[in-house]
Amino acid sequence: MKQKKDAWFIITIGISLLYVVFLLYPLVMLLARSIMTPDGISFASFAKFFSSKYYYGVIINSLLVTLSVTFCACILAVPLAYILTTVKIRFAKIIQVLILISSTSAPFIGAYSWILLLGRSGVVTKFFRTIGITVPDIYGFSGILLVLTLQLTPLIYMYVSGALKTVDSSLLEAAESMNCTGIQKMFRITAPLILPTILAGSLLVFMRALADFGTPMLIGEGFRTIPVLIFNEFISEMGEDDSFAAAISIMVVVFATSVFLVQKFVAEKKAFKMSSLRPIEAKKEKGFKNIAAHIFVYLYIFLAVMPQLYVIYTSFLKTSGKIFVKGYSLNSYNIAFSKIGDAIQNSFVLGLSSLVIIVVTASL
């Protein structure tokens, strides 16, 4: 309290109060709801969770999804960022925009799009069925993995792409002079330098995959994850059990915090400081390397934007009630705009307001 009460002191107090009101208070209330009963303090909700194999299975499902999505997103994002940074790819600027667009759709829309493509009556499924080939449908673990991986890969890509711009090209040239080239150079020189950034992006993907509700709800079917379990316990056909839902949420918060602390510890141990006097410049490759780089980038972009493109296409199809018929029409847009009311306006107002608050608070 002896500190000089200048503008920064007031800002510090204000931001601290924001965290208390919007972070600590909800967590405390969540904890209280999980242990408080009419008869006093009870840990029955936690005991209920640890006494059933079904709930263990849900935890294993969630861990399987989050770890698999994080791993697959890294496998795709790191080479993608490396190729677009070091190799001249045709239409690279358009590709970078499409990568960002592929991550902007809501989880519900992404899952719905893939149902239209790879559902039991999806376009791709029907096509292969006509030529006598049976393809796996989108439902279950494999579908969740596909949808979340394609949607969350751009998060790691953006982190890694920014980090690669801080790497001095003289380091790579020195590696090449010691006969360390190609993939070996990427794994032995570049990857260790940007490892803290990869871990930061992976943490973000891990948390998003862990918390995602829409994708497992739509295409998970019997494959339950923690967010779906919490929702089902909170709004249950047998009567809601919000105390049990709160107990599960507390365990998820503890787990997520533990993952964050481990990531922070490893990232700090592997951190590097670099001054990029000569940033990496994309070079034109020849032969197999050039072909392989273009195939990898274009194939990823095709898969990533295919759901959005197909949703756009189906929006122009003519319908009779809820059934598609031959021909094209703008009638679906007329019906949509007549029913949505203020939904679009509300979405933009909420999104822009949140953006302003986040930028200002984070900057301070």
XYZ file of C-alpha atoms in Angstrom:
364
model
C 0.000 0.000 0.000
C 3.065 2.227 0.214
C 3.367 2.079 -3.567
C 2.779 5.339 -5.379
C -0.818 5.349 -6.528
C -0.309 6.344 -10.157
C -2.236 5.249 -13.255
C -0.461 1.882 -13.419
C -1.370 1.137 -9.822
C -5.040 1.720 -10.651
C -4.745 -0.430 -13.802
C -3.141 -3.249 -11.782
C -5.939 -3.152 -9.216
C -8.555 -3.057 -11.986
C -7.160 -6.073 -13.877
C -6.738 -7.992 -10.615
C -10.404 -7.361 -9.815
C -11.392 -8.572 -13.282
C -9.575 -11.859 -12.652
C -11.162 -12.214 -9.222
C -14.682 -11.581 -10.548
C -14.515 -13.501 -13.841
C -12.040 -16.298 -13.031
C -11.586 -16.976 -9.320
C -15.194 -16.358 -8.253
C -16.692 -18.812 -10.796
C -14.109 -21.449 -9.835
C -14.829 -21.014 -6.136
C -18.577 -21.253 -6.776
C -17.999 -24.353 -8.913
C -15.989 -25.978 -6.111
C -18.644 -25.004 -3.555
C -21.395 -26.509 -5.723
C -19.471 -29.774 -6.028
C -19.135 -30.330 -2.254
C -22.014 -28.416 -0.651
C -25.227 -30.326 0.071
C -28.309 -29.520 2.200
C -26.728 -31.662 4.927
C -23.355 -29.895 4.800
C -20.043 -30.599 3.112
C -19.908 -33.896 1.227
C -17.537 -35.484 -1.269
C -20.198 -37.888 -2.535
C -20.007 -36.486 -6.085
C -16.271 -37.199 -6.296
C -16.807 -40.655 -4.763
C -19.504 -41.345 -7.370
C -17.080 -40.486 -10.158
C -14.247 -42.685 -8.919
C -16.547 -45.619 -8.138
C -17.715 -46.262 -11.721
C -15.726 -47.696 -14.626
C -17.995 -45.817 -17.028
C -16.596 -42.464 -15.912
C -13.043 -43.798 -16.138
C -13.820 -44.729 -19.718
C -14.971 -41.166 -20.456
C -11.696 -39.789 -19.079
C -9.717 -42.224 -21.231
C -11.792 -41.184 -24.260
C -11.093 -37.501 -23.618
C -7.372 -38.107 -23.120
C -7.256 -40.230 -26.269
C -8.949 -37.471 -28.281
C -6.902 -34.577 -26.909
C -3.521 -36.309 -27.140
C -4.233 -37.713 -30.616
C -5.520 -34.369 -31.937
C -2.539 -32.504 -30.471
C -0.061 -35.003 -31.940
C -1.689 -35.037 -35.391
C -1.991 -31.228 -35.439
C 1.743 -30.932 -34.705
C 2.602 -33.499 -37.383
C 0.674 -31.415 -39.926
C 1.346 -27.859 -38.733
C 5.118 -27.914 -38.213
C 6.031 -29.228 -41.706
C 3.343 -26.984 -43.215
C 4.817 -23.870 -41.594
C 8.363 -24.974 -42.426
C 7.553 -25.584 -46.099
C 5.676 -22.300 -46.552
C 8.542 -20.420 -44.853
C 11.474 -22.038 -46.654
C 10.052 -23.109 -50.037
C 8.455 -20.953 -52.712
C 4.947 -22.351 -53.103
C 2.635 -21.119 -55.840
C -0.272 -19.044 -54.512
C 1.340 -19.048 -51.044
C -0.512 -15.899 -49.906
C -3.882 -17.338 -50.903
C -2.989 -20.593 -49.134
C -2.154 -18.749 -45.916
C -5.545 -17.031 -46.013
C -7.302 -20.359 -46.612
C -5.455 -21.910 -43.658
C -6.853 -19.214 -41.383
C -10.339 -19.528 -42.889
C -10.342 -23.280 -42.249
C -10.111 -22.637 -38.497
C -12.771 -19.926 -38.261
C -15.926 -22.027 -38.542
C -17.707 -23.107 -35.374
C -17.213 -26.759 -34.293
C -20.879 -27.506 -35.027
C -20.471 -26.310 -38.618
C -17.309 -28.351 -39.172
C -18.895 -31.514 -37.802
C -22.107 -30.912 -39.773
C -20.093 -30.418 -42.981
C -18.265 -33.699 -42.566
C -21.564 -35.472 -41.879
C -22.772 -34.216 -45.278
C -19.581 -35.568 -46.844
C -18.766 -38.765 -44.938
C -21.976 -39.525 -43.064
C -23.866 -42.748 -43.729
C -25.705 -40.914 -46.513
C -22.886 -38.493 -47.305
C -21.822 -37.542 -50.817
C -18.392 -39.181 -50.599
C -19.818 -42.281 -48.907
C -22.467 -42.719 -51.621
C -19.892 -42.219 -54.398
C -17.609 -44.972 -53.130
C -20.600 -47.195 -52.445
C -21.616 -47.004 -56.127
C -18.209 -48.316 -57.212
C -18.282 -51.120 -54.644
C -15.980 -49.610 -52.017
C -17.042 -49.288 -48.392
C -15.419 -46.367 -46.574
C -15.549 -45.783 -42.802
C -18.183 -43.251 -41.807
C -17.454 -40.060 -39.877
C -18.943 -41.186 -36.567
C -16.960 -42.153 -33.479
C -13.344 -41.537 -32.500
C -11.924 -41.412 -36.035
C -14.412 -38.736 -37.074
C -13.746 -36.591 -34.003
C -10.007 -36.906 -34.641
C -10.350 -35.874 -38.298
C -12.607 -32.871 -37.656
C -10.679 -31.461 -34.683
C -7.260 -32.032 -36.270
C -8.142 -30.150 -39.455
C -9.804 -27.368 -37.485
C -7.059 -26.869 -34.864
C -3.928 -27.373 -36.999
C -3.938 -23.657 -38.031
C -3.459 -22.649 -34.370
C -0.065 -24.382 -34.212
C 0.716 -23.276 -37.762
C 0.309 -19.597 -36.823
C 2.566 -19.976 -33.776
C 5.286 -21.895 -35.629
C 5.135 -19.687 -38.709
C 5.761 -16.620 -36.536
C 8.623 -18.326 -34.690
C 10.360 -19.361 -37.922
C 10.558 -15.703 -38.916
C 12.811 -15.095 -35.884
C 15.305 -17.816 -36.846
C 18.485 -16.440 -38.419
C 19.237 -18.067 -41.773
C 22.960 -18.133 -40.914
C 22.227 -20.974 -38.460
C 20.743 -23.054 -41.255
C 23.632 -22.195 -43.571
C 26.100 -23.289 -40.897
C 24.214 -26.589 -40.571
C 24.347 -27.123 -44.328
C 28.097 -26.499 -44.323
C 28.359 -29.430 -41.877
C 26.340 -31.642 -44.241
C 23.116 -31.345 -42.218
C 20.450 -30.789 -44.853
C 16.815 -31.538 -45.691
C 14.662 -33.233 -43.062
C 17.685 -33.767 -40.821
C 18.230 -29.992 -40.699
C 14.602 -29.391 -39.777
C 14.614 -31.900 -36.894
C 18.127 -31.229 -35.534
C 18.372 -27.446 -35.943
C 15.042 -25.756 -36.603
C 12.734 -27.859 -34.413
C 14.775 -27.438 -31.180
C 14.941 -23.682 -31.746
C 11.166 -23.341 -32.022
C 10.274 -26.086 -29.498
C 8.870 -23.622 -26.896
C 6.597 -22.202 -29.586
C 5.479 -25.669 -30.654
C 4.675 -26.469 -27.019
C 2.703 -23.243 -26.636
C 0.643 -23.976 -29.742
C 0.198 -27.596 -28.673
C -1.110 -26.471 -25.290
C -3.696 -24.286 -26.987
C -4.799 -27.160 -29.235
C -4.865 -29.546 -26.252
C -7.143 -27.222 -24.254
C -9.440 -26.577 -27.222
C -9.759 -30.296 -27.970
C -10.351 -31.099 -24.295
C -13.096 -28.485 -23.999
C -14.782 -29.070 -27.366
C -18.435 -30.006 -26.967
C -19.992 -29.602 -30.402
C -17.935 -32.118 -32.388
C -18.223 -35.114 -29.981
C -21.904 -34.293 -29.412
C -22.734 -34.406 -33.135
C -20.558 -37.237 -34.403
C -19.362 -39.023 -31.273
C -22.451 -41.244 -30.969
C -21.361 -43.813 -28.346
C -17.915 -42.239 -27.947
C -18.454 -39.926 -24.953
C -16.013 -37.230 -23.832
C -15.900 -35.121 -20.661
C -17.753 -32.029 -22.009
C -20.592 -34.254 -23.272
C -20.670 -36.081 -19.923
C -20.882 -32.800 -18.006
C -23.723 -31.609 -20.236
C -25.629 -34.883 -19.874
C -25.237 -34.848 -16.093
C -26.311 -31.224 -15.827
C -29.353 -31.705 -18.086
C -30.371 -35.318 -17.638
C -33.552 -37.148 -18.503
C -33.436 -38.645 -15.003
C -33.144 -35.217 -13.359
C -30.173 -32.912 -13.401
C -27.223 -33.517 -11.103
C -25.395 -30.208 -11.209
C -23.316 -31.124 -8.140
C -21.838 -34.103 -9.977
C -21.337 -31.998 -13.118
C -19.497 -29.405 -11.006
C -17.280 -32.126 -9.485
C -16.283 -33.361 -12.951
C -15.584 -29.769 -14.016
C -13.300 -29.226 -11.016
C -11.283 -32.326 -11.928
C -10.977 -31.080 -15.506
C -9.722 -27.684 -14.243
C -7.128 -29.384 -12.013
C -5.990 -31.616 -14.871
C -5.775 -28.734 -17.357
C -3.798 -26.636 -14.851
C -1.361 -29.521 -14.322
C -0.818 -29.852 -18.069
C -0.208 -26.106 -18.313
C 2.399 -26.160 -15.504
C 4.258 -29.086 -17.121
C 4.231 -27.314 -20.496
C 5.508 -24.110 -18.875
C 8.327 -25.955 -17.096
C 9.502 -27.760 -20.243
C 9.200 -24.619 -22.401
C 11.308 -22.571 -19.999
C 13.997 -25.273 -19.928
C 14.158 -25.350 -23.732
C 13.848 -21.597 -24.363
C 16.268 -19.791 -26.711
C 16.856 -16.109 -27.391
C 17.624 -15.191 -30.977
C 18.270 -12.018 -32.931
C 17.220 -12.553 -36.519
C 19.536 -10.328 -38.555
C 18.843 -12.390 -41.679
C 15.370 -13.949 -41.576
C 14.720 -17.144 -43.512
C 13.707 -16.537 -47.108
C 11.682 -18.938 -49.210
C 13.739 -20.526 -51.987
C 12.606 -22.204 -55.173
C 13.220 -25.945 -55.014
C 13.559 -28.264 -57.986
C 12.683 -31.835 -58.761
C 11.151 -34.191 -56.206
C 11.452 -31.753 -53.272
C 9.416 -29.132 -55.096
C 6.730 -31.631 -56.156
C 6.489 -33.191 -52.671
C 6.211 -29.765 -51.005
C 3.408 -28.643 -53.310
C 1.503 -31.938 -52.939
C 1.680 -31.786 -49.133
C 0.489 -28.170 -48.956
C -2.260 -28.492 -51.578
C -3.579 -31.782 -50.174
C -3.856 -30.296 -46.690
C -5.619 -27.173 -47.986
C -8.044 -29.290 -50.000
C -9.028 -31.340 -46.935
C -9.147 -28.307 -44.634
C -11.454 -26.146 -46.764
C -13.547 -28.939 -48.296
C -16.219 -28.776 -45.544
C -16.659 -25.008 -45.924
C -16.821 -25.280 -49.711
C -19.424 -28.029 -49.559
C -21.585 -26.095 -47.096
C -21.462 -23.094 -49.430
C -22.421 -25.340 -52.350
C -25.367 -26.955 -50.549
C -26.666 -23.543 -49.483
C -27.515 -22.820 -53.143
C -29.315 -26.120 -53.786
C -33.072 -26.039 -54.317
C -35.105 -27.658 -51.565
C -38.614 -28.974 -51.105
C -39.250 -28.683 -47.409
C -36.176 -30.273 -45.832
C -35.265 -32.369 -48.886
C -32.819 -31.370 -51.650
C -34.238 -31.471 -55.175
C -32.701 -30.831 -58.588
C -31.668 -27.284 -59.399
C -30.309 -24.254 -57.603
C -32.057 -21.497 -55.719
C -31.574 -18.621 -53.292
C -34.707 -19.627 -51.417
C -32.710 -21.090 -48.514
C -31.128 -17.681 -47.929
C -34.553 -16.002 -48.010
C -35.855 -18.458 -45.408
C -32.741 -18.078 -43.267
C -32.801 -14.281 -43.196
C -36.526 -14.301 -42.417
C -35.984 -16.499 -39.345
C -32.648 -15.530 -37.815
C -33.772 -12.170 -36.460
C -30.911 -10.363 -34.733
C -28.656 -13.448 -34.605
C -26.049 -12.150 -37.083
C -25.986 -8.690 -35.508
C -25.685 -10.182 -32.025
C -22.846 -12.449 -33.133
C -20.837 -9.541 -34.561
C -21.521 -7.297 -31.561
C -20.475 -9.993 -29.083
C -17.427 -10.999 -31.143
C -16.129 -7.461 -31.678
C -16.836 -6.421 -28.074
C -14.975 -9.469 -26.778
C -12.087 -8.760 -29.139
C -11.713 -5.177 -27.900
C -11.840 -6.235 -24.231
C -9.331 -9.064 -24.788
C -6.837 -6.895 -26.722
C -6.977 -4.045 -24.190
C -6.765 -6.306 -21.110
C -4.043 -8.555 -22.541
C -1.955 -5.569 -23.660
C -2.160 -3.927 -20.238
